[in-house]
PDB file of C-alpha atoms in Angstrom:
ATOM      1  CA  UNK X  17     143.435 140.679 180.983  1.00 94.00           C
ATOM      2  CA  UNK X  18     140.836 143.173 182.115  1.00 97.00           C
ATOM      3  CA  UNK X  19     137.232 142.276 181.343  1.00 97.00           C
ATOM      4  CA  UNK X  20     134.126 144.464 181.164  1.00 98.00           C
ATOM      5  CA  UNK X  21     130.740 142.751 181.402  1.00 98.00           C
ATOM      6  CA  UNK X  22     127.524 144.291 180.098  1.00 98.00           C
ATOM      7  CA  UNK X  23     124.051 142.743 179.988  1.00 98.00           C
ATOM      8  CA  UNK X  24     123.204 141.801 176.383  1.00 97.00           C
ATOM      9  CA  UNK X  25     119.902 143.619 176.377  1.00 97.00           C
ATOM     10  CA  UNK X  26     117.773 146.123 178.245  1.00 98.00           C
ATOM     11  CA  UNK X  27     114.189 147.017 177.404  1.00 98.00           C
ATOM     12  CA  UNK X  28     112.339 150.105 178.524  1.00 98.00           C
ATOM     13  CA  UNK X  29     109.083 151.867 177.717  1.00 98.00           C
ATOM     14  CA  UNK X  30     109.150 155.349 176.221  1.00 97.00           C
ATOM     15  CA  UNK X  31     109.543 158.185 178.742  1.00 97.00           C
ATOM     16  CA  UNK X  32     110.861 155.773 181.360  1.00 98.00           C
ATOM     17  CA  UNK X  33     114.431 155.494 182.642  1.00 98.00           C
ATOM     18  CA  UNK X  34     116.923 153.026 181.197  1.00 98.00           C
ATOM     19  CA  UNK X  35     119.924 151.906 183.222  1.00 98.00           C
ATOM     20  CA  UNK X  36     122.735 149.904 181.644  1.00 98.00           C
ATOM     21  CA  UNK X  37     125.534 148.504 183.740  1.00 98.00           C
ATOM     22  CA  UNK X  38     129.177 147.784 183.002  1.00 98.00           C
ATOM     23  CA  UNK X  39     130.991 145.588 185.496  1.00 98.00           C
ATOM     24  CA  UNK X  40     134.729 145.334 185.942  1.00 98.00           C
ATOM     25  CA  UNK X  41     137.164 144.733 188.757  1.00 97.00           C
ATOM     26  CA  UNK X  42     137.567 148.054 190.629  1.00 97.00           C
ATOM     27  CA  UNK X  43     136.172 149.901 187.639  1.00 97.00           C
ATOM     28  CA  UNK X  44     135.488 152.775 190.017  1.00 97.00           C
ATOM     29  CA  UNK X  45     139.200 153.580 189.944  1.00 96.00           C
ATOM     30  CA  UNK X  46     139.166 154.042 186.164  1.00 96.00           C
ATOM     31  CA  UNK X  47     137.672 156.556 183.760  1.00 96.00           C
ATOM     32  CA  UNK X  48     134.747 155.023 181.866  1.00 97.00           C
ATOM     33  CA  UNK X  49     133.568 156.170 178.456  1.00 97.00           C
ATOM     34  CA  UNK X  50     130.250 155.209 176.878  1.00 98.00           C
ATOM     35  CA  UNK X  51     129.446 154.914 173.168  1.00 98.00           C
ATOM     36  CA  UNK X  52     126.151 154.675 171.333  1.00 98.00           C
ATOM     37  CA  UNK X  53     125.985 152.790 168.060  1.00 97.00           C
ATOM     38  CA  UNK X  54     122.910 152.767 165.853  1.00 96.00           C
ATOM     39  CA  UNK X  55     122.500 150.157 163.094  1.00 93.00           C
ATOM     40  CA  UNK X  56     124.757 150.773 160.130  1.00 92.00           C
ATOM     41  CA  UNK X  57     126.537 153.683 161.801  1.00 95.00           C
ATOM     42  CA  UNK X  58     129.837 154.237 163.541  1.00 96.00           C
ATOM     43  CA  UNK X  59     129.821 154.584 167.339  1.00 97.00           C
ATOM     44  CA  UNK X  60     129.386 157.992 168.928  1.00 98.00           C
ATOM     45  CA  UNK X  61     130.662 158.952 172.372  1.00 98.00           C
ATOM     46  CA  UNK X  62     127.786 159.910 174.678  1.00 98.00           C
ATOM     47  CA  UNK X  63     129.623 160.048 178.019  1.00 97.00           C
ATOM     48  CA  UNK X  64     133.328 160.466 178.689  1.00 95.00           C
ATOM     49  CA  UNK X  65     135.425 160.637 181.848  1.00 92.00           C
ATOM     50  CA  UNK X  66     132.697 158.894 183.863  1.00 86.00           C
ATOM     51  CA  UNK X  67     130.005 161.573 183.527  1.00 92.00           C
ATOM     52  CA  UNK X  68     130.893 164.304 181.050  1.00 95.00           C
ATOM     53  CA  UNK X  69     128.670 164.830 178.015  1.00 97.00           C
ATOM     54  CA  UNK X  70     129.938 165.968 174.613  1.00 95.00           C
ATOM     55  CA  UNK X  71     128.160 168.932 173.104  1.00 94.00           C
ATOM     56  CA  UNK X  72     125.029 167.784 171.344  1.00 94.00           C
ATOM     57  CA  UNK X  73     124.308 164.913 173.731  1.00 97.00           C
ATOM     58  CA  UNK X  74     121.106 165.558 175.683  1.00 97.00           C
ATOM     59  CA  UNK X  75     121.135 166.027 179.446  1.00 97.00           C
ATOM     60  CA  UNK X  76     118.962 162.911 179.597  1.00 98.00           C
ATOM     61  CA  UNK X  77     122.221 160.947 179.334  1.00 98.00           C
ATOM     62  CA  UNK X  78     124.176 160.580 182.575  1.00 97.00           C
ATOM     63  CA  UNK X  79     126.453 158.044 184.200  1.00 97.00           C
ATOM     64  CA  UNK X  80     128.022 156.989 187.460  1.00 97.00           C
ATOM     65  CA  UNK X  81     130.977 154.853 188.390  1.00 97.00           C
ATOM     66  CA  UNK X  82     131.796 153.289 191.733  1.00 97.00           C
ATOM     67  CA  UNK X  83     133.187 150.069 193.102  1.00 97.00           C
ATOM     68  CA  UNK X  84     132.891 147.346 190.498  1.00 98.00           C
ATOM     69  CA  UNK X  85     130.026 148.867 188.501  1.00 98.00           C
ATOM     70  CA  UNK X  86     129.604 151.761 186.106  1.00 98.00           C
ATOM     71  CA  UNK X  87     126.093 152.695 185.023  1.00 98.00           C
ATOM     72  CA  UNK X  88     124.770 154.638 182.051  1.00 98.00           C
ATOM     73  CA  UNK X  89     121.367 156.162 182.691  1.00 98.00           C
ATOM     74  CA  UNK X  90     119.024 157.545 180.067  1.00 98.00           C
ATOM     75  CA  UNK X  91     116.022 159.343 181.476  1.00 98.00           C
ATOM     76  CA  UNK X  92     112.873 160.049 179.498  1.00 98.00           C
ATOM     77  CA  UNK X  93     113.837 157.428 176.924  1.00 98.00           C
ATOM     78  CA  UNK X  94     112.866 158.177 173.329  1.00 97.00           C
ATOM     79  CA  UNK X  95     112.498 155.874 170.343  1.00 97.00           C
ATOM     80  CA  UNK X  96     115.629 157.434 168.873  1.00 97.00           C
ATOM     81  CA  UNK X  97     117.699 156.174 171.812  1.00 98.00           C
ATOM     82  CA  UNK X  98     117.310 152.604 170.592  1.00 98.00           C
ATOM     83  CA  UNK X  99     120.870 151.457 169.905  1.00 98.00           C
ATOM     84  CA  UNK X 100     123.779 149.403 171.166  1.00 97.00           C
ATOM     85  CA  UNK X 101     125.739 150.934 174.037  1.00 98.00           C
ATOM     86  CA  UNK X 102     129.336 150.068 174.817  1.00 98.00           C
ATOM     87  CA  UNK X 103     131.439 150.947 177.849  1.00 98.00           C
ATOM     88  CA  UNK X 104     135.202 151.405 177.582  1.00 98.00           C
ATOM     89  CA  UNK X 105     138.166 151.787 179.917  1.00 97.00           C
ATOM     90  CA  UNK X 106     141.924 151.951 179.643  1.00 96.00           C
ATOM     91  CA  UNK X 107     143.621 149.008 181.322  1.00 96.00           C
ATOM     92  CA  UNK X 108     147.025 150.178 182.436  1.00 95.00           C
ATOM     93  CA  UNK X 109     147.966 146.624 183.413  1.00 95.00           C
ATOM     94  CA  UNK X 110     147.375 145.464 179.841  1.00 94.00           C
ATOM     95  CA  UNK X 111     148.380 148.764 178.182  1.00 95.00           C
ATOM     96  CA  UNK X 112     145.198 148.381 176.185  1.00 96.00           C
ATOM     97  CA  UNK X 113     141.759 149.815 175.671  1.00 97.00           C
ATOM     98  CA  UNK X 114     138.976 147.445 176.671  1.00 97.00           C
ATOM     99  CA  UNK X 115     135.372 147.511 175.485  1.00 98.00           C
ATOM    100  CA  UNK X 116     132.435 145.838 177.119  1.00 98.00           C
ATOM    101  CA  UNK X 117     130.416 143.430 175.002  1.00 97.00           C
ATOM    102  CA  UNK X 118     127.654 145.984 174.542  1.00 97.00           C
ATOM    103  CA  UNK X 119     124.023 146.288 175.586  1.00 98.00           C
ATOM    104  CA  UNK X 120     121.218 146.503 173.075  1.00 97.00           C
ATOM    105  CA  UNK X 121     118.647 149.026 174.274  1.00 98.00           C
ATOM    106  CA  UNK X 122     115.147 148.324 173.024  1.00 98.00           C
ATOM    107  CA  UNK X 123     112.438 150.939 173.391  1.00 97.00           C
ATOM    108  CA  UNK X 124     109.125 149.135 173.750  1.00 96.00           C
TER     109      UNK X 124
ATOM    110  CA  UNK Q 415     133.862 169.390 160.520  1.00 94.00           C
ATOM    111  CA  UNK Q 416     136.160 166.488 161.375  1.00 95.00           C
ATOM    112  CA  UNK Q 417     136.384 163.850 158.661  1.00 97.00           C
ATOM    113  CA  UNK Q 418     138.141 160.495 158.732  1.00 98.00           C
ATOM    114  CA  UNK Q 419     138.214 158.660 155.414  1.00 97.00           C
ATOM    115  CA  UNK Q 420     139.591 155.151 155.412  1.00 96.00           C
ATOM    116  CA  UNK Q 421     140.735 153.063 152.478  1.00 96.00           C
ATOM    117  CA  UNK Q 422     142.504 149.797 151.762  1.00 96.00           C
ATOM    118  CA  UNK Q 423     139.918 147.224 152.768  1.00 90.00           C
ATOM    119  CA  UNK Q 424     138.570 144.352 150.735  1.00 95.00           C
ATOM    120  CA  UNK Q 425     139.030 140.629 150.289  1.00 96.00           C
ATOM    121  CA  UNK Q 426     142.345 139.189 151.433  1.00 96.00           C
ATOM    122  CA  UNK Q 427     143.588 135.612 151.385  1.00 96.00           C
ATOM    123  CA  UNK Q 428     144.442 133.845 154.650  1.00 97.00           C
ATOM    124  CA  UNK Q 429     148.096 134.355 155.443  1.00 97.00           C
ATOM    125  CA  UNK Q 430     148.178 137.554 153.459  1.00 96.00           C
ATOM    126  CA  UNK Q 431     148.545 141.107 154.634  1.00 96.00           C
ATOM    127  CA  UNK Q 432     146.665 144.368 154.344  1.00 95.00           C
ATOM    128  CA  UNK Q 433     147.407 148.029 154.734  1.00 97.00           C
ATOM    129  CA  UNK Q 434     144.684 150.368 155.831  1.00 98.00           C
ATOM    130  CA  UNK Q 435     144.971 154.125 155.488  1.00 98.00           C
ATOM    131  CA  UNK Q 436     142.915 156.915 157.005  1.00 98.00           C
ATOM    132  CA  UNK Q 437     143.105 160.547 155.979  1.00 98.00           C
ATOM    133  CA  UNK Q 438     141.994 163.012 158.623  1.00 98.00           C
ATOM    134  CA  UNK Q 439     140.785 166.551 158.005  1.00 97.00           C
ATOM    135  CA  UNK Q 440     139.165 169.306 160.020  1.00 97.00           C
ATOM    136  CA  UNK Q 441     141.569 169.102 162.970  1.00 95.00           C
ATOM    137  CA  UNK Q 442     145.267 169.683 163.676  1.00 95.00           C
ATOM    138  CA  UNK Q 443     146.274 166.071 163.139  1.00 95.00           C
ATOM    139  CA  UNK Q 444     149.522 166.177 165.129  1.00 94.00           C
ATOM    140  CA  UNK Q 445     147.667 167.179 168.296  1.00 94.00           C
ATOM    141  CA  UNK Q 446     145.777 163.921 168.606  1.00 95.00           C
ATOM    142  CA  UNK Q 447     146.365 160.269 169.288  1.00 96.00           C
ATOM    143  CA  UNK Q 448     144.783 157.904 166.789  1.00 97.00           C
ATOM    144  CA  UNK Q 449     143.525 154.370 166.933  1.00 97.00           C
ATOM    145  CA  UNK Q 450     141.990 151.497 164.990  1.00 98.00           C
ATOM    146  CA  UNK Q 451     138.971 149.618 166.296  1.00 98.00           C
ATOM    147  CA  UNK Q 452     137.317 146.671 164.597  1.00 98.00           C
ATOM    148  CA  UNK Q 453     133.899 145.117 164.776  1.00 97.00           C
ATOM    149  CA  UNK Q 454     132.765 141.753 163.533  1.00 93.00           C
ATOM    150  CA  UNK Q 455     129.399 142.249 161.833  1.00 78.00           C
ATOM    151  CA  UNK Q 456     126.668 141.991 164.424  1.00 78.00           C
ATOM    152  CA  UNK Q 457     129.150 141.751 167.280  1.00 83.00           C
ATOM    153  CA  UNK Q 458     130.988 144.015 169.702  1.00 91.00           C
ATOM    154  CA  UNK Q 459     133.858 146.450 169.400  1.00 97.00           C
ATOM    155  CA  UNK Q 460     137.483 145.338 169.665  1.00 98.00           C
ATOM    156  CA  UNK Q 461     140.282 147.857 170.053  1.00 98.00           C
ATOM    157  CA  UNK Q 462     143.177 146.909 167.756  1.00 98.00           C
ATOM    158  CA  UNK Q 463     145.969 149.481 167.903  1.00 98.00           C
ATOM    159  CA  UNK Q 464     146.801 153.029 168.870  1.00 96.00           C
ATOM    160  CA  UNK Q 465     149.470 155.662 168.387  1.00 96.00           C
ATOM    161  CA  UNK Q 466     150.218 158.780 170.402  1.00 94.00           C
ATOM    162  CA  UNK Q 467     150.068 162.298 169.034  1.00 91.00           C
ATOM    163  CA  UNK Q 468     153.840 162.417 168.829  1.00 82.00           C
ATOM    164  CA  UNK Q 469     153.946 159.028 167.152  1.00 75.00           C
ATOM    165  CA  UNK Q 470     156.499 157.937 169.669  1.00 82.00           C
ATOM    166  CA  UNK Q 471     154.267 155.515 171.556  1.00 93.00           C
ATOM    167  CA  UNK Q 472     152.306 152.668 170.034  1.00 96.00           C
ATOM    168  CA  UNK Q 473     149.962 150.144 171.604  1.00 96.00           C
ATOM    169  CA  UNK Q 474     148.577 146.869 170.289  1.00 97.00           C
ATOM    170  CA  UNK Q 475     145.903 144.422 171.337  1.00 97.00           C
ATOM    171  CA  UNK Q 476     147.150 140.962 172.239  1.00 96.00           C
ATOM    172  CA  UNK Q 477     145.211 139.514 169.313  1.00 96.00           C
ATOM    173  CA  UNK Q 478     147.366 141.395 166.785  1.00 97.00           C
ATOM    174  CA  UNK Q 479     150.639 141.912 168.646  1.00 97.00           C
ATOM    175  CA  UNK Q 480     153.588 140.884 166.530  1.00 97.00           C
ATOM    176  CA  UNK Q 481     151.725 141.085 163.225  1.00 97.00           C
ATOM    177  CA  UNK Q 482     150.430 144.661 163.370  1.00 98.00           C
ATOM    178  CA  UNK Q 483     152.162 147.988 162.829  1.00 98.00           C
ATOM    179  CA  UNK Q 484     150.457 151.333 163.263  1.00 97.00           C
ATOM    180  CA  UNK Q 485     152.091 154.468 161.886  1.00 97.00           C
ATOM    181  CA  UNK Q 486     151.205 158.069 161.189  1.00 96.00           C
ATOM    182  CA  UNK Q 487     152.376 160.605 158.639  1.00 96.00           C
ATOM    183  CA  UNK Q 488     151.813 164.049 160.062  1.00 95.00           C
ATOM    184  CA  UNK Q 489     152.795 165.715 156.772  1.00 95.00           C
ATOM    185  CA  UNK Q 490     149.774 164.186 155.022  1.00 97.00           C
ATOM    186  CA  UNK Q 491     147.424 163.769 158.003  1.00 97.00           C
ATOM    187  CA  UNK Q 492     147.373 160.039 157.375  1.00 97.00           C
ATOM    188  CA  UNK Q 493     147.055 157.136 159.779  1.00 97.00           C
ATOM    189  CA  UNK Q 494     148.064 153.678 158.581  1.00 98.00           C
ATOM    190  CA  UNK Q 495     147.920 150.153 159.865  1.00 98.00           C
ATOM    191  CA  UNK Q 496     149.633 147.106 158.414  1.00 98.00           C
ATOM    192  CA  UNK Q 497     148.296 143.728 159.516  1.00 97.00           C
ATOM    193  CA  UNK Q 498     149.969 140.502 158.390  1.00 97.00           C
ATOM    194  CA  UNK Q 499     149.447 136.737 158.726  1.00 97.00           C
ATOM    195  CA  UNK Q 500     145.755 137.356 158.302  1.00 97.00           C
ATOM    196  CA  UNK Q 501     143.246 134.780 159.461  1.00 96.00           C
ATOM    197  CA  UNK Q 502     139.489 134.417 159.388  1.00 94.00           C
ATOM    198  CA  UNK Q 503     139.216 136.000 162.823  1.00 94.00           C
ATOM    199  CA  UNK Q 504     140.546 139.258 161.406  1.00 96.00           C
ATOM    200  CA  UNK Q 505     137.446 139.621 159.245  1.00 97.00           C
ATOM    201  CA  UNK Q 506     135.705 142.745 160.485  1.00 97.00           C
ATOM    202  CA  UNK Q 507     134.765 146.332 159.853  1.00 97.00           C
ATOM    203  CA  UNK Q 508     137.765 148.466 160.757  1.00 98.00           C
ATOM    204  CA  UNK Q 509     137.215 151.963 162.120  1.00 98.00           C
ATOM    205  CA  UNK Q 510     139.765 154.747 162.135  1.00 98.00           C
ATOM    206  CA  UNK Q 511     139.339 156.813 165.307  1.00 98.00           C
ATOM    207  CA  UNK Q 512     140.607 160.192 166.453  1.00 97.00           C
ATOM    208  CA  UNK Q 513     141.099 160.442 170.180  1.00 96.00           C
ATOM    209  CA  UNK Q 514     140.330 163.515 172.247  1.00 94.00           C
ATOM    210  CA  UNK Q 515     143.953 164.185 173.226  1.00 89.00           C
ATOM    211  CA  UNK Q 516     147.553 163.414 172.502  1.00 88.00           C
ATOM    212  CA  UNK Q 517     147.964 160.496 174.900  1.00 86.00           C
ATOM    213  CA  UNK Q 518     145.993 157.280 174.475  1.00 83.00           C
ATOM    214  CA  UNK Q 519     145.318 156.401 178.110  1.00 88.00           C
ATOM    215  CA  UNK Q 520     143.971 159.853 178.923  1.00 81.00           C
ATOM    216  CA  UNK Q 521     141.619 160.285 175.973  1.00 92.00           C
ATOM    217  CA  UNK Q 522     138.283 159.061 174.738  1.00 95.00           C
ATOM    218  CA  UNK Q 523     137.423 158.073 171.165  1.00 97.00           C
ATOM    219  CA  UNK Q 524     135.985 161.321 169.906  1.00 97.00           C
ATOM    220  CA  UNK Q 525     135.573 160.926 166.141  1.00 97.00           C
ATOM    221  CA  UNK Q 526     135.080 157.724 164.158  1.00 97.00           C
ATOM    222  CA  UNK Q 527     135.459 157.128 160.463  1.00 96.00           C
ATOM    223  CA  UNK Q 528     132.876 155.396 158.349  1.00 92.00           C
ATOM    224  CA  UNK Q 529     134.364 151.942 158.761  1.00 94.00           C
ATOM    225  CA  UNK Q 530     135.934 149.766 156.107  1.00 96.00           C
ATOM    226  CA  UNK Q 531     135.300 146.075 155.589  1.00 96.00           C
ATOM    227  CA  UNK Q 532     138.136 143.577 155.571  1.00 97.00           C
ATOM    228  CA  UNK Q 533     137.230 140.002 154.659  1.00 96.00           C
ATOM    229  CA  UNK Q 534     139.789 137.235 155.045  1.00 97.00           C
ATOM    230  CA  UNK Q 535     138.840 134.295 152.883  1.00 95.00           C
ATOM    231  CA  UNK Q 536     140.194 132.016 150.200  1.00 93.00           C
TER     232      UNK Q 536
END
């Protein structure tokens, strides 16, 4: 079955840039979606179709996807960005949605 | 405003079954695929099941295949999931999710419900 691997944690100082990776075999050939989940809340999509942003999501959020790695980038990190971030793809081989294990972003 | 309100959770005995329901409002329900996602407290997200906008195509995670049935009632804007032969590993918060389109593989998970806790224990 298809596996997505995310680092458990990333720490960044305010106003700096946070980069969170999501690794999967040939993930660059798939659409990747990214979700933000704050404590006690349901997830919210922040990036879809590799690098599209829903309305209401700041331009500070962007993403890329190539080869075996997709990356979510948050520039000018704010305290309010502290959350868990999950990547997601559709695995046609498994006929299933797959989530990465999630990365906890800590703003120092 | 899109609202997804789930019900049917609670404490269930091992080997038992549960039926979760989710009423959706604020969108044309028939136009969208729907899904269930679960999350063990403090852990990651696990996709469980999905159903196309037409209801004609269903998908299941390996972990629930054979003991899970997802259905939709377009007349009442209701998504349901029946899960049987419950075990401790099914204990989780279950989220009802509206996808961004009619077909599961082509959509992202656009709106999430509030989550409902299912605890499997004797």
